[in-house]
Amino acid sequence: MSEIIVGTPVIEDIKRLFEKHNLRKKTVVLFDENTKALFGKQISQTLQKQGFTFVETVVPAKETSKSLRTAWKLYGELIDAEVDRSWNLLAVGGGVVGDLGGYIAASFYRGIPVIQLPTTLLAMTDSSIGGKVAINHPQGKNLIGFFHLPELVMIDPSYLASLPPREVYAGMAEVIKYGFIADRDFLTYITRHFKEIVAIQEPYISEAVRTSAGIKADVVEKDFKEQSGLRATLNFGHTFAHGLEKLADYRYIKHGEAVALGMVCALHLSEKLGTITHSELDEGLAVLRKFRFRSGLVQKRFRDIPAETILESMHSDKKKVDKQLRFVLLQGLGKAYLHDEPLDDSIVLEAIEEAKKSC
Ligand SMILES: NC(=O)c1ccc[n+]([C@@H]2O[C@H](COP(=O)([O-])OP(=O)(O)OC[C@H]3O[C@@H](n4cnc5c(N)ncnc54)[C@H](O)[C@@H]3O)[C@@H](O)[C@H]2O)c1
Ligand SMILES: [Zn+2]
């Protein structure tokens, strides 16, 4: 598995870490426009000081950069710069840069090492860990890609100071998710220190990032290629969330916001099936009520869409197997399982209705 380092300033350690991992000091640094503006100077000065040979590349800060067109352009830049198999790639950014950088690294010269330097809360706790790298196809997100584990994940939580609040909350949804699926004590910690974590205060933010990244790495290590159902538990709340995102055409709702709403639905569904108690449901909902949406609009739309429409959209999601919806449910707070038995639509609809009342 990849080594995950959490520290400030993590970049100062880059030479030592590369040497430890037998990585050559020849690096392609991939930024998006924002991470280049925010961290480009500090990173290039450090690389220079520590004797690296490096090439910098920058892509637009948007989801559409995860495309074959952008990848093709970058391959050309790397060939022009005489980058070959002895090089590696350092991806500095959120999930977009991490996924695109990982995709390029997995394919260029049949594969060069990738080092992730995530700069969003979502990337630090989720997308930079676990080796799933992909670009989008016009017919669907993340359809073209590889399993390409990062050699190293270098996390510096101080980079989050400049992250807009909406992006912080988007990552926070996944942080809460880890508490629900794997660690009840962590859920309590999040409940107690929610305000400090979203305000990027130490030591709370580092603790939240370190624990989340650790849980993700642990799950991925035990079920790398999603065969035992364990890795699928990382999708807690996501069956509902994908339906909501699809309905919104991936526009007005961010993934993390959809996951927050999806987890409210999944908690209700768990309670209906008797796998969590009523008081556990209340405890779970109390954490999720701390979640802030940019405006009331997201929740209002959620309440206004008929539950049947949401369910229909969930049915059209690509990630289902044998046309059967797969739900990740809780077996008490802090433990998740993949519910493989088919569920009646009526119980799912009831869970959505109740979730609307609690939002
Ligand atoms: N590979 C995986 O396992 C996995 C898992 C989850 C999500 N993803 C992918 O991740 C992507 C979403 O990632 P994301 O939410 O990080 O979005 P993102 O990469 O688009 O970043 C969000 C925005 O924040 C900006 N930004 C980044 N760091 C910043 C900082 N420190 N300060 C200020 N602004 C900063 C970016 O430039 C961008 O505008 C999606 O494409 C999704 O498919 C992949
Ligand atoms: Zn997610």
mmCIF file of C-alpha atoms and ligand atoms in Angstrom:
data_model
loop_
_atom_site.group_PDB
_atom_site.id
_atom_site.type_symbol
_atom_site.label_atom_id
_atom_site.label_comp_id
_atom_site.label_asym_id
_atom_site.label_seq_id
_atom_site.Cartn_x
_atom_site.Cartn_y
_atom_site.Cartn_z
ATOM 1 C CA MET A 1 0.000 0.000 0.000
ATOM 2 C CA SER A 2 0.970 3.577 -0.426
ATOM 3 C CA GLU A 3 2.616 5.396 2.439
ATOM 4 C CA ILE A 4 0.463 8.272 3.666
ATOM 5 C CA ILE A 5 2.195 11.176 5.384
ATOM 6 C CA VAL A 6 0.256 13.904 7.174
ATOM 7 C CA GLY A 7 2.307 16.925 8.231
ATOM 8 C CA THR A 8 3.097 20.608 7.852
ATOM 9 C CA PRO A 9 5.012 21.640 5.819
ATOM 10 C CA VAL A 10 5.046 18.242 4.150
ATOM 11 C CA ILE A 11 6.735 19.544 0.986
ATOM 12 C CA GLU A 12 9.953 20.229 2.920
ATOM 13 C CA ASP A 13 10.289 16.467 3.321
ATOM 14 C CA ILE A 14 9.984 15.651 -0.358
ATOM 15 C CA LYS A 15 13.624 14.766 -1.045
ATOM 16 C CA ARG A 16 13.861 12.425 1.933
ATOM 17 C CA LEU A 17 10.532 10.775 1.090
ATOM 18 C CA PHE A 18 11.431 10.292 -2.570
ATOM 19 C CA GLU A 19 14.750 8.736 -1.620
ATOM 20 C CA LYS A 20 13.045 6.429 0.852
ATOM 21 C CA HIS A 21 10.702 5.227 -1.905
ATOM 22 C CA ASN A 22 13.425 4.922 -4.548
ATOM 23 C CA LEU A 23 11.788 7.634 -6.615
ATOM 24 C CA ARG A 24 14.048 9.549 -8.979
ATOM 25 C CA LYS A 25 14.222 13.292 -8.470
ATOM 26 C CA LYS A 26 12.767 13.856 -11.960
ATOM 27 C CA THR A 27 9.181 14.942 -11.624
ATOM 28 C CA VAL A 28 6.303 16.222 -13.690
ATOM 29 C CA VAL A 29 4.303 18.542 -11.414
ATOM 30 C CA LEU A 30 0.651 18.745 -12.401
ATOM 31 C CA PHE A 31 -1.432 21.636 -11.057
ATOM 32 C CA ASP A 32 -4.774 23.176 -11.884
ATOM 33 C CA GLU A 33 -4.882 26.949 -12.312
ATOM 34 C CA ASN A 34 -5.851 27.515 -8.682
ATOM 35 C CA THR A 35 -3.331 25.212 -7.063
ATOM 36 C CA LYS A 36 -0.625 26.622 -9.309
ATOM 37 C CA ALA A 37 -1.479 30.165 -8.182
ATOM 38 C CA LEU A 38 -1.732 29.171 -4.514
ATOM 39 C CA PHE A 39 1.122 26.717 -4.055
ATOM 40 C CA GLY A 40 3.167 26.785 -7.289
ATOM 41 C CA LYS A 41 5.869 29.115 -6.047
ATOM 42 C CA GLN A 42 6.428 27.352 -2.718
ATOM 43 C CA ILE A 43 6.574 23.964 -4.404
ATOM 44 C CA SER A 44 8.876 24.932 -7.264
ATOM 45 C CA GLN A 45 11.253 26.746 -4.897
ATOM 46 C CA THR A 46 11.435 23.692 -2.663
ATOM 47 C CA LEU A 47 12.014 21.346 -5.597
ATOM 48 C CA GLN A 48 14.775 23.615 -6.878
ATOM 49 C CA LYS A 49 16.399 23.866 -3.461
ATOM 50 C CA GLN A 50 16.306 20.105 -3.011
ATOM 51 C CA GLY A 51 17.922 19.392 -6.373
ATOM 52 C CA PHE A 52 14.970 18.143 -8.430
ATOM 53 C CA THR A 53 14.668 18.248 -12.200
ATOM 54 C CA PHE A 54 11.044 19.110 -12.895
ATOM 55 C CA VAL A 55 8.504 20.170 -15.493
ATOM 56 C CA GLU A 56 5.357 22.056 -14.531
ATOM 57 C CA THR A 57 2.019 21.563 -16.283
ATOM 58 C CA VAL A 58 -1.265 23.314 -15.572
ATOM 59 C CA VAL A 59 -4.830 22.375 -16.507
ATOM 60 C CA PRO A 60 -8.061 24.374 -16.143
ATOM 61 C CA ALA A 61 -9.650 24.026 -12.697
ATOM 62 C CA LYS A 62 -12.727 22.165 -13.784
ATOM 63 C CA GLU A 63 -14.188 18.691 -14.029
ATOM 64 C CA THR A 64 -13.943 18.751 -17.833
ATOM 65 C CA SER A 65 -10.149 18.597 -17.496
ATOM 66 C CA LYS A 66 -10.639 14.892 -16.736
ATOM 67 C CA SER A 67 -10.878 14.238 -20.462
ATOM 68 C CA LEU A 68 -9.041 12.392 -23.172
ATOM 69 C CA ARG A 69 -8.502 15.727 -24.914
ATOM 70 C CA THR A 70 -6.632 17.179 -21.915
ATOM 71 C CA ALA A 71 -4.718 13.926 -21.395
ATOM 72 C CA TRP A 72 -3.674 13.894 -25.054
ATOM 73 C CA LYS A 73 -2.418 17.473 -24.820
ATOM 74 C CA LEU A 74 -0.436 16.652 -21.683
ATOM 75 C CA TYR A 75 1.145 13.562 -23.273
ATOM 76 C CA GLY A 76 2.401 15.897 -26.011
ATOM 77 C CA GLU A 77 3.856 18.343 -23.488
ATOM 78 C CA LEU A 78 5.650 15.520 -21.683
ATOM 79 C CA ILE A 79 7.093 14.085 -24.897
ATOM 80 C CA ASP A 80 8.288 17.573 -25.887
ATOM 81 C CA ALA A 81 9.965 17.926 -22.493
ATOM 82 C CA GLU A 82 11.689 14.548 -22.992
ATOM 83 C CA VAL A 83 9.996 12.975 -20.024
ATOM 84 C CA ASP A 84 10.474 9.214 -20.082
ATOM 85 C CA ARG A 85 9.951 6.172 -17.874
ATOM 86 C CA SER A 86 12.595 7.287 -15.398
ATOM 87 C CA TRP A 87 10.363 10.193 -14.334
ATOM 88 C CA ASN A 88 7.392 10.325 -11.993
ATOM 89 C CA LEU A 89 4.380 12.592 -11.610
ATOM 90 C CA LEU A 90 3.375 14.739 -8.652
ATOM 91 C CA ALA A 91 -0.333 15.672 -8.707
ATOM 92 C CA VAL A 92 -1.010 18.872 -6.748
ATOM 93 C CA GLY A 93 -4.713 19.572 -6.388
ATOM 94 C CA GLY A 94 -8.155 18.234 -5.695
ATOM 95 C CA GLY A 95 -9.727 15.090 -7.067
ATOM 96 C CA VAL A 96 -9.716 16.415 -10.616
ATOM 97 C CA VAL A 97 -5.940 16.840 -10.732
ATOM 98 C CA GLY A 98 -5.422 13.649 -8.725
ATOM 99 C CA ASP A 99 -7.571 11.543 -11.048
ATOM 100 C CA LEU A 100 -6.188 13.086 -14.229
ATOM 101 C CA GLY A 101 -2.593 12.937 -12.969
ATOM 102 C CA GLY A 102 -3.064 9.328 -11.917
ATOM 103 C CA TYR A 103 -4.542 8.482 -15.310
ATOM 104 C CA ILE A 104 -1.607 10.096 -17.146
ATOM 105 C CA ALA A 105 0.902 8.380 -14.870
ATOM 106 C CA ALA A 106 -0.770 4.989 -15.312
ATOM 107 C CA SER A 107 -0.627 5.235 -19.090
ATOM 108 C CA PHE A 108 2.415 7.324 -20.063
ATOM 109 C CA TYR A 109 5.293 5.041 -21.148
ATOM 110 C CA ARG A 110 3.108 2.143 -19.908
ATOM 111 C CA GLY A 111 3.131 3.613 -16.444
ATOM 112 C CA ILE A 112 5.271 5.859 -14.253
ATOM 113 C CA PRO A 113 4.917 6.330 -10.468
ATOM 114 C CA VAL A 114 2.401 8.885 -9.222
ATOM 115 C CA ILE A 115 2.743 10.831 -5.987
ATOM 116 C CA GLN A 116 -0.369 12.532 -4.707
ATOM 117 C CA LEU A 117 -0.227 15.911 -2.976
ATOM 118 C CA PRO A 118 -3.935 16.518 -2.346
ATOM 119 C CA THR A 119 -5.129 20.061 -1.599
ATOM 120 C CA THR A 120 -8.892 19.686 -1.007
ATOM 121 C CA LEU A 121 -10.485 17.958 1.972
ATOM 122 C CA LEU A 122 -12.127 15.468 -0.388
ATOM 123 C CA ALA A 123 -8.827 14.640 -2.035
ATOM 124 C CA MET A 124 -6.960 14.345 1.302
ATOM 125 C CA THR A 125 -9.503 11.926 2.713
ATOM 126 C CA ASP A 126 -10.806 10.104 -0.322
ATOM 127 C CA SER A 127 -9.752 10.537 -3.943
ATOM 128 C CA SER A 128 -5.951 10.579 -3.482
ATOM 129 C CA ILE A 129 -6.045 7.260 -1.625
ATOM 130 C CA GLY A 130 -6.830 3.882 -3.092
ATOM 131 C CA GLY A 131 -5.455 4.035 -6.605
ATOM 132 C CA LYS A 132 -8.635 4.496 -8.622
ATOM 133 C CA VAL A 133 -7.735 6.930 -11.387
ATOM 134 C CA ALA A 134 -9.952 7.901 -14.273
ATOM 135 C CA ILE A 135 -11.083 10.378 -16.856
ATOM 136 C CA ASN A 136 -14.668 10.982 -17.948
ATOM 137 C CA HIS A 137 -16.391 9.887 -21.143
ATOM 138 C CA PRO A 138 -19.251 11.961 -22.596
ATOM 139 C CA GLN A 139 -21.495 9.019 -21.690
ATOM 140 C CA GLY A 140 -20.483 8.869 -18.061
ATOM 141 C CA LYS A 141 -18.105 9.982 -15.322
ATOM 142 C CA ASN A 142 -14.943 8.034 -14.437
ATOM 143 C CA LEU A 143 -15.577 5.350 -17.046
ATOM 144 C CA ILE A 144 -12.069 5.210 -18.499
ATOM 145 C CA GLY A 145 -9.260 4.492 -16.099
ATOM 146 C CA PHE A 146 -6.965 2.268 -14.125
ATOM 147 C CA PHE A 147 -6.123 0.975 -10.698
ATOM 148 C CA HIS A 148 -2.792 2.758 -10.184
ATOM 149 C CA LEU A 149 -1.782 3.106 -6.551
ATOM 150 C CA PRO A 150 0.169 6.218 -5.613
ATOM 151 C CA GLU A 151 3.699 5.521 -4.456
ATOM 152 C CA LEU A 152 3.204 8.106 -1.758
ATOM 153 C CA VAL A 153 0.416 10.417 -0.528
ATOM 154 C CA MET A 154 1.743 13.645 0.987
ATOM 155 C CA ILE A 155 -0.943 15.496 2.939
ATOM 156 C CA ASP A 156 -0.528 18.991 4.341
ATOM 157 C CA PRO A 157 -3.762 20.050 6.070
ATOM 158 C CA SER A 158 -2.557 23.674 6.236
ATOM 159 C CA TYR A 159 -3.260 23.843 2.480
ATOM 160 C CA LEU A 160 -6.950 23.775 3.364
ATOM 161 C CA ALA A 161 -6.854 27.312 4.774
ATOM 162 C CA SER A 162 -7.682 28.763 1.349
ATOM 163 C CA LEU A 163 -10.376 26.211 0.440
ATOM 164 C CA PRO A 164 -13.862 27.770 -0.036
ATOM 165 C CA PRO A 165 -16.366 26.655 2.666
ATOM 166 C CA ARG A 166 -18.575 24.831 0.187
ATOM 167 C CA GLU A 167 -15.610 22.653 -0.822
ATOM 168 C CA VAL A 168 -14.751 22.079 2.838
ATOM 169 C CA TYR A 169 -18.269 20.791 3.483
ATOM 170 C CA ALA A 170 -18.156 18.653 0.351
ATOM 171 C CA GLY A 171 -15.145 16.858 1.829
ATOM 172 C CA MET A 172 -16.694 16.845 5.283
ATOM 173 C CA ALA A 173 -19.496 14.596 4.035
ATOM 174 C CA GLU A 174 -16.943 11.854 3.303
ATOM 175 C CA VAL A 175 -15.250 12.445 6.680
ATOM 176 C CA ILE A 176 -18.596 11.890 8.446
ATOM 177 C CA LYS A 177 -19.115 8.825 6.257
ATOM 178 C CA TYR A 178 -15.949 7.202 7.641
ATOM 179 C CA GLY A 179 -17.292 7.630 11.175
ATOM 180 C CA PHE A 180 -20.551 5.942 10.220
ATOM 181 C CA ILE A 181 -19.037 3.006 8.371
ATOM 182 C CA ALA A 182 -15.988 2.179 10.426
ATOM 183 C CA ASP A 183 -15.394 4.020 13.679
ATOM 184 C CA ARG A 184 -17.972 5.002 16.245
ATOM 185 C CA ASP A 185 -15.425 6.857 18.412
ATOM 186 C CA PHE A 186 -14.437 8.914 15.391
ATOM 187 C CA LEU A 187 -18.108 9.755 14.846
ATOM 188 C CA THR A 188 -18.264 11.045 18.406
ATOM 189 C CA TYR A 189 -15.069 13.042 17.816
ATOM 190 C CA ILE A 190 -16.568 14.608 14.685
ATOM 191 C CA THR A 191 -19.792 15.468 16.512
ATOM 192 C CA ARG A 192 -17.842 17.092 19.321
ATOM 193 C CA HIS A 193 -15.386 19.029 17.147
ATOM 194 C CA PHE A 194 -17.402 19.652 14.003
ATOM 195 C CA LYS A 195 -17.001 23.439 14.203
ATOM 196 C CA GLU A 196 -13.249 23.305 14.647
ATOM 197 C CA ILE A 197 -12.788 20.794 11.834
ATOM 198 C CA VAL A 198 -14.713 22.823 9.251
ATOM 199 C CA ALA A 199 -12.871 25.951 10.445
ATOM 200 C CA ILE A 200 -9.600 24.086 9.624
ATOM 201 C CA GLN A 201 -8.356 24.403 13.199
ATOM 202 C CA GLU A 202 -5.502 22.346 14.553
ATOM 203 C CA PRO A 203 -5.233 19.756 15.956
ATOM 204 C CA TYR A 204 -8.807 18.816 14.958
ATOM 205 C CA ILE A 205 -8.395 19.072 11.195
ATOM 206 C CA SER A 206 -5.231 16.971 11.142
ATOM 207 C CA GLU A 207 -6.832 14.371 13.377
ATOM 208 C CA ALA A 208 -9.918 14.209 11.129
ATOM 209 C CA VAL A 209 -7.817 13.960 7.964
ATOM 210 C CA ARG A 210 -5.452 11.362 9.416
ATOM 211 C CA THR A 211 -8.249 9.124 10.707
ATOM 212 C CA SER A 212 -10.301 9.387 7.492
ATOM 213 C CA ALA A 213 -7.331 8.683 5.241
ATOM 214 C CA GLY A 214 -6.390 5.758 7.492
ATOM 215 C CA ILE A 215 -9.856 4.218 7.290
ATOM 216 C CA LYS A 216 -9.957 4.557 3.517
ATOM 217 C CA ALA A 217 -6.479 3.030 3.142
ATOM 218 C CA ASP A 218 -7.373 0.176 5.456
ATOM 219 C CA VAL A 219 -10.551 -0.682 3.550
ATOM 220 C CA VAL A 220 -8.792 -0.456 0.192
ATOM 221 C CA GLU A 221 -5.946 -2.649 1.383
ATOM 222 C CA LYS A 222 -8.364 -5.381 2.412
ATOM 223 C CA ASP A 223 -10.448 -5.256 -0.772
ATOM 224 C CA PHE A 224 -8.434 -3.490 -3.483
ATOM 225 C CA LYS A 225 -10.489 -4.550 -6.486
ATOM 226 C CA GLU A 226 -13.896 -4.449 -4.825
ATOM 227 C CA GLN A 227 -14.389 -8.184 -4.625
ATOM 228 C CA SER A 228 -15.467 -8.923 -1.062
ATOM 229 C CA GLY A 229 -18.009 -6.115 -0.687
ATOM 230 C CA LEU A 230 -15.847 -4.283 1.874
ATOM 231 C CA ARG A 231 -14.670 -1.536 -0.492
ATOM 232 C CA ALA A 232 -18.291 -1.098 -1.526
ATOM 233 C CA THR A 233 -19.081 0.072 2.026
ATOM 234 C CA LEU A 234 -17.224 3.274 1.142
ATOM 235 C CA ASN A 235 -20.347 3.979 -0.877
ATOM 236 C CA PHE A 236 -22.514 4.496 2.205
ATOM 237 C CA GLY A 237 -25.169 7.065 1.209
ATOM 238 C CA HIS A 238 -23.940 6.981 -2.382
ATOM 239 C CA THR A 239 -26.766 4.948 -3.989
ATOM 240 C CA PHE A 240 -29.138 7.752 -3.044
ATOM 241 C CA ALA A 241 -26.518 10.420 -3.763
ATOM 242 C CA HIS A 242 -25.885 9.220 -7.319
ATOM 243 C CA GLY A 243 -29.615 9.402 -8.000
ATOM 244 C CA LEU A 244 -29.748 12.982 -6.705
ATOM 245 C CA GLU A 245 -26.668 14.059 -8.655
ATOM 246 C CA LYS A 246 -28.020 12.554 -11.829
ATOM 247 C CA LEU A 247 -31.364 14.316 -11.387
ATOM 248 C CA ALA A 248 -29.502 17.599 -11.040
ATOM 249 C CA ASP A 249 -27.466 16.787 -14.128
ATOM 250 C CA TYR A 250 -24.391 17.074 -11.837
ATOM 251 C CA ARG A 251 -24.925 20.813 -11.647
ATOM 252 C CA TYR A 252 -26.540 22.530 -8.683
ATOM 253 C CA ILE A 253 -25.602 19.892 -6.143
ATOM 254 C CA LYS A 254 -22.033 18.979 -5.215
ATOM 255 C CA HIS A 255 -21.137 15.320 -4.728
ATOM 256 C CA GLY A 256 -20.546 15.790 -0.998
ATOM 257 C CA GLU A 257 -23.883 17.555 -0.558
ATOM 258 C CA ALA A 258 -25.636 14.679 -2.312
ATOM 259 C CA VAL A 259 -23.745 12.233 -0.076
ATOM 260 C CA ALA A 260 -24.871 14.132 3.043
ATOM 261 C CA LEU A 261 -28.514 13.839 1.926
ATOM 262 C CA GLY A 262 -27.925 10.247 0.820
ATOM 263 C CA MET A 263 -26.618 9.349 4.275
ATOM 264 C CA VAL A 264 -29.795 10.766 5.848
ATOM 265 C CA CYS A 265 -31.784 8.413 3.575
ATOM 266 C CA ALA A 266 -29.482 5.468 4.327
ATOM 267 C CA LEU A 267 -29.788 6.025 8.082
ATOM 268 C CA HIS A 268 -33.580 5.946 7.809
ATOM 269 C CA LEU A 269 -33.422 2.835 5.652
ATOM 270 C CA SER A 270 -31.170 1.118 8.198
ATOM 271 C CA GLU A 271 -33.580 1.989 10.975
ATOM 272 C CA LYS A 272 -36.535 0.656 8.960
ATOM 273 C CA LEU A 273 -34.743 -2.641 8.471
ATOM 274 C CA GLY A 274 -33.922 -2.762 12.161
ATOM 275 C CA THR A 275 -30.147 -2.704 11.757
ATOM 276 C CA ILE A 276 -29.861 0.494 13.816
ATOM 277 C CA THR A 277 -32.045 1.553 16.729
ATOM 278 C CA HIS A 278 -34.179 4.653 16.908
ATOM 279 C CA SER A 279 -31.730 6.344 19.234
ATOM 280 C CA GLU A 280 -28.829 5.515 16.895
ATOM 281 C CA LEU A 281 -30.838 7.081 14.099
ATOM 282 C CA ASP A 282 -31.254 10.241 16.179
ATOM 283 C CA GLU A 283 -27.569 10.306 17.002
ATOM 284 C CA GLY A 284 -26.670 9.919 13.316
ATOM 285 C CA LEU A 285 -29.083 12.604 12.219
ATOM 286 C CA ALA A 286 -27.677 14.981 14.832
ATOM 287 C CA VAL A 287 -24.236 14.809 13.174
ATOM 288 C CA LEU A 288 -25.688 15.350 9.732
ATOM 289 C CA ARG A 289 -27.716 18.350 10.909
ATOM 290 C CA LYS A 290 -24.418 20.123 11.489
ATOM 291 C CA PHE A 291 -23.755 19.904 7.761
ATOM 292 C CA ARG A 292 -24.225 23.263 5.990
ATOM 293 C CA PHE A 293 -25.408 23.606 2.416
ATOM 294 C CA ARG A 294 -24.398 26.744 0.531
ATOM 295 C CA SER A 295 -28.002 27.844 0.384
ATOM 296 C CA GLY A 296 -31.309 26.308 1.385
ATOM 297 C CA LEU A 297 -31.881 25.571 -2.290
ATOM 298 C CA VAL A 298 -30.307 22.118 -2.285
ATOM 299 C CA GLN A 299 -32.468 20.915 0.620
ATOM 300 C CA LYS A 300 -35.566 22.605 -0.811
ATOM 301 C CA ARG A 301 -35.137 20.832 -4.122
ATOM 302 C CA PHE A 302 -34.594 17.562 -2.302
ATOM 303 C CA ARG A 303 -37.847 18.061 -0.401
ATOM 304 C CA ASP A 304 -39.716 19.100 -3.562
ATOM 305 C CA ILE A 305 -38.720 16.186 -5.802
ATOM 306 C CA PRO A 306 -41.141 13.253 -5.469
ATOM 307 C CA ALA A 307 -39.526 10.228 -3.833
ATOM 308 C CA GLU A 308 -40.549 8.138 -6.875
ATOM 309 C CA THR A 309 -38.544 10.412 -9.165
ATOM 310 C CA ILE A 310 -35.472 10.047 -6.945
ATOM 311 C CA LEU A 311 -35.840 6.261 -6.926
ATOM 312 C CA GLU A 312 -36.237 6.171 -10.691
ATOM 313 C CA SER A 313 -33.049 8.189 -11.082
ATOM 314 C CA MET A 314 -31.247 5.811 -8.718
ATOM 315 C CA HIS A 315 -32.337 2.903 -10.899
ATOM 316 C CA SER A 316 -30.723 4.474 -13.941
ATOM 317 C CA ASP A 317 -27.313 4.788 -12.269
ATOM 318 C CA LYS A 318 -24.440 2.908 -13.905
ATOM 319 C CA LYS A 319 -23.007 1.429 -10.721
ATOM 320 C CA LYS A 320 -25.671 -1.170 -10.094
ATOM 321 C CA VAL A 321 -25.103 -4.844 -10.658
ATOM 322 C CA ASP A 322 -27.742 -6.984 -12.408
ATOM 323 C CA LYS A 323 -30.170 -4.065 -12.446
ATOM 324 C CA GLN A 324 -30.505 -4.465 -8.696
ATOM 325 C CA LEU A 325 -29.954 -1.429 -6.481
ATOM 326 C CA ARG A 326 -27.219 -2.091 -3.945
ATOM 327 C CA PHE A 327 -27.462 -0.383 -0.600
ATOM 328 C CA VAL A 328 -24.807 0.029 2.023
ATOM 329 C CA LEU A 329 -26.482 -0.016 5.402
ATOM 330 C CA LEU A 330 -25.334 0.276 8.987
ATOM 331 C CA GLN A 331 -25.157 -2.525 11.478
ATOM 332 C CA GLY A 332 -25.095 -0.120 14.393
ATOM 333 C CA LEU A 333 -23.180 3.159 14.249
ATOM 334 C CA GLY A 334 -19.573 2.585 13.171
ATOM 335 C CA LYS A 335 -20.119 -0.563 11.129
ATOM 336 C CA ALA A 336 -21.417 -0.897 7.577
ATOM 337 C CA TYR A 337 -22.352 -3.820 5.373
ATOM 338 C CA LEU A 338 -23.408 -4.287 1.803
ATOM 339 C CA HIS A 339 -27.065 -5.304 1.757
ATOM 340 C CA ASP A 340 -27.196 -7.760 -1.109
ATOM 341 C CA GLU A 341 -30.806 -8.895 -0.776
ATOM 342 C CA PRO A 342 -33.284 -7.105 -3.032
ATOM 343 C CA LEU A 343 -35.353 -4.502 -1.192
ATOM 344 C CA ASP A 344 -38.943 -3.564 -1.904
ATOM 345 C CA ASP A 345 -39.284 -0.204 -3.586
ATOM 346 C CA SER A 346 -41.889 0.719 -0.988
ATOM 347 C CA ILE A 347 -39.410 0.606 1.921
ATOM 348 C CA VAL A 348 -36.855 2.656 -0.012
ATOM 349 C CA LEU A 349 -39.541 5.226 -0.849
ATOM 350 C CA GLU A 350 -40.553 5.434 2.805
ATOM 351 C CA ALA A 351 -36.931 6.024 3.815
ATOM 352 C CA ILE A 352 -36.661 8.870 1.300
ATOM 353 C CA GLU A 353 -39.916 10.416 2.547
ATOM 354 C CA GLU A 354 -38.690 10.318 6.122
ATOM 355 C CA ALA A 355 -35.320 11.732 5.118
ATOM 356 C CA LYS A 356 -37.098 14.683 3.518
ATOM 357 C CA LYS A 357 -38.843 15.383 6.817
ATOM 358 C CA SER A 358 -35.565 15.321 8.712
ATOM 359 C CA CYS A 359 -33.786 17.725 6.320
HETATM 360 N N1 LIG B 1 -10.348 8.449 -7.455
HETATM 361 C C1 LIG B 1 -11.225 8.365 -6.497
HETATM 362 O O1 LIG B 1 -11.241 7.386 -5.729
HETATM 363 C C2 LIG B 1 -12.201 9.482 -6.311
HETATM 364 C C3 LIG B 1 -13.002 9.522 -5.161
HETATM 365 C C4 LIG B 1 -13.851 10.605 -5.000
HETATM 366 C C5 LIG B 1 -13.895 11.619 -5.952
HETATM 367 N N2 LIG B 1 -13.111 11.539 -7.063
HETATM 368 C C6 LIG B 1 -13.113 12.597 -8.078
HETATM 369 O O2 LIG B 1 -12.663 13.796 -7.468
HETATM 370 C C7 LIG B 1 -13.170 14.907 -8.195
HETATM 371 C C8 LIG B 1 -13.641 15.956 -7.226
HETATM 372 O O3 LIG B 1 -12.548 16.373 -6.437
HETATM 373 P P1 LIG B 1 -12.578 17.723 -5.589
HETATM 374 O O4 LIG B 1 -13.836 17.817 -4.847
HETATM 375 O O5 LIG B 1 -11.281 17.805 -4.855
HETATM 376 O O6 LIG B 1 -12.699 18.830 -6.713
HETATM 377 P P2 LIG B 1 -11.658 19.705 -7.559
HETATM 378 O O7 LIG B 1 -10.423 18.992 -7.833
HETATM 379 O O8 LIG B 1 -12.444 20.232 -8.699
HETATM 380 O O9 LIG B 1 -11.343 20.913 -6.556
HETATM 381 C C9 LIG B 1 -12.375 21.800 -6.175
HETATM 382 C C10 LIG B 1 -11.948 23.253 -6.402
HETATM 383 O O10 LIG B 1 -11.071 23.657 -5.350
HETATM 384 C C11 LIG B 1 -9.910 24.267 -5.910
HETATM 385 N N3 LIG B 1 -8.840 24.033 -4.948
HETATM 386 C C12 LIG B 1 -8.102 22.910 -4.770
HETATM 387 N N4 LIG B 1 -7.328 23.034 -3.696
HETATM 388 C C13 LIG B 1 -7.551 24.261 -3.173
HETATM 389 C C14 LIG B 1 -7.061 24.958 -2.038
HETATM 390 N N5 LIG B 1 -6.223 24.381 -1.172
HETATM 391 N N6 LIG B 1 -7.510 26.208 -1.820
HETATM 392 C C15 LIG B 1 -8.425 26.780 -2.656
HETATM 393 N N7 LIG B 1 -8.945 26.164 -3.723
HETATM 394 C C16 LIG B 1 -8.512 24.913 -3.970
HETATM 395 C C17 LIG B 1 -9.748 23.603 -7.236
HETATM 396 O O11 LIG B 1 -8.952 24.374 -8.091
HETATM 397 C C18 LIG B 1 -11.199 23.508 -7.689
HETATM 398 O O12 LIG B 1 -11.619 24.743 -8.214
HETATM 399 C C19 LIG B 1 -14.252 14.364 -9.118
HETATM 400 O O13 LIG B 1 -13.782 14.356 -10.419
HETATM 401 C C20 LIG B 1 -14.475 12.940 -8.623
HETATM 402 O O14 LIG B 1 -14.858 12.062 -9.657
HETATM 403 C C21 LIG B 1 -12.267 10.497 -7.247
HETATM 404 ZN ZN ZN B 2 -18.111 10.056 -2.451
#
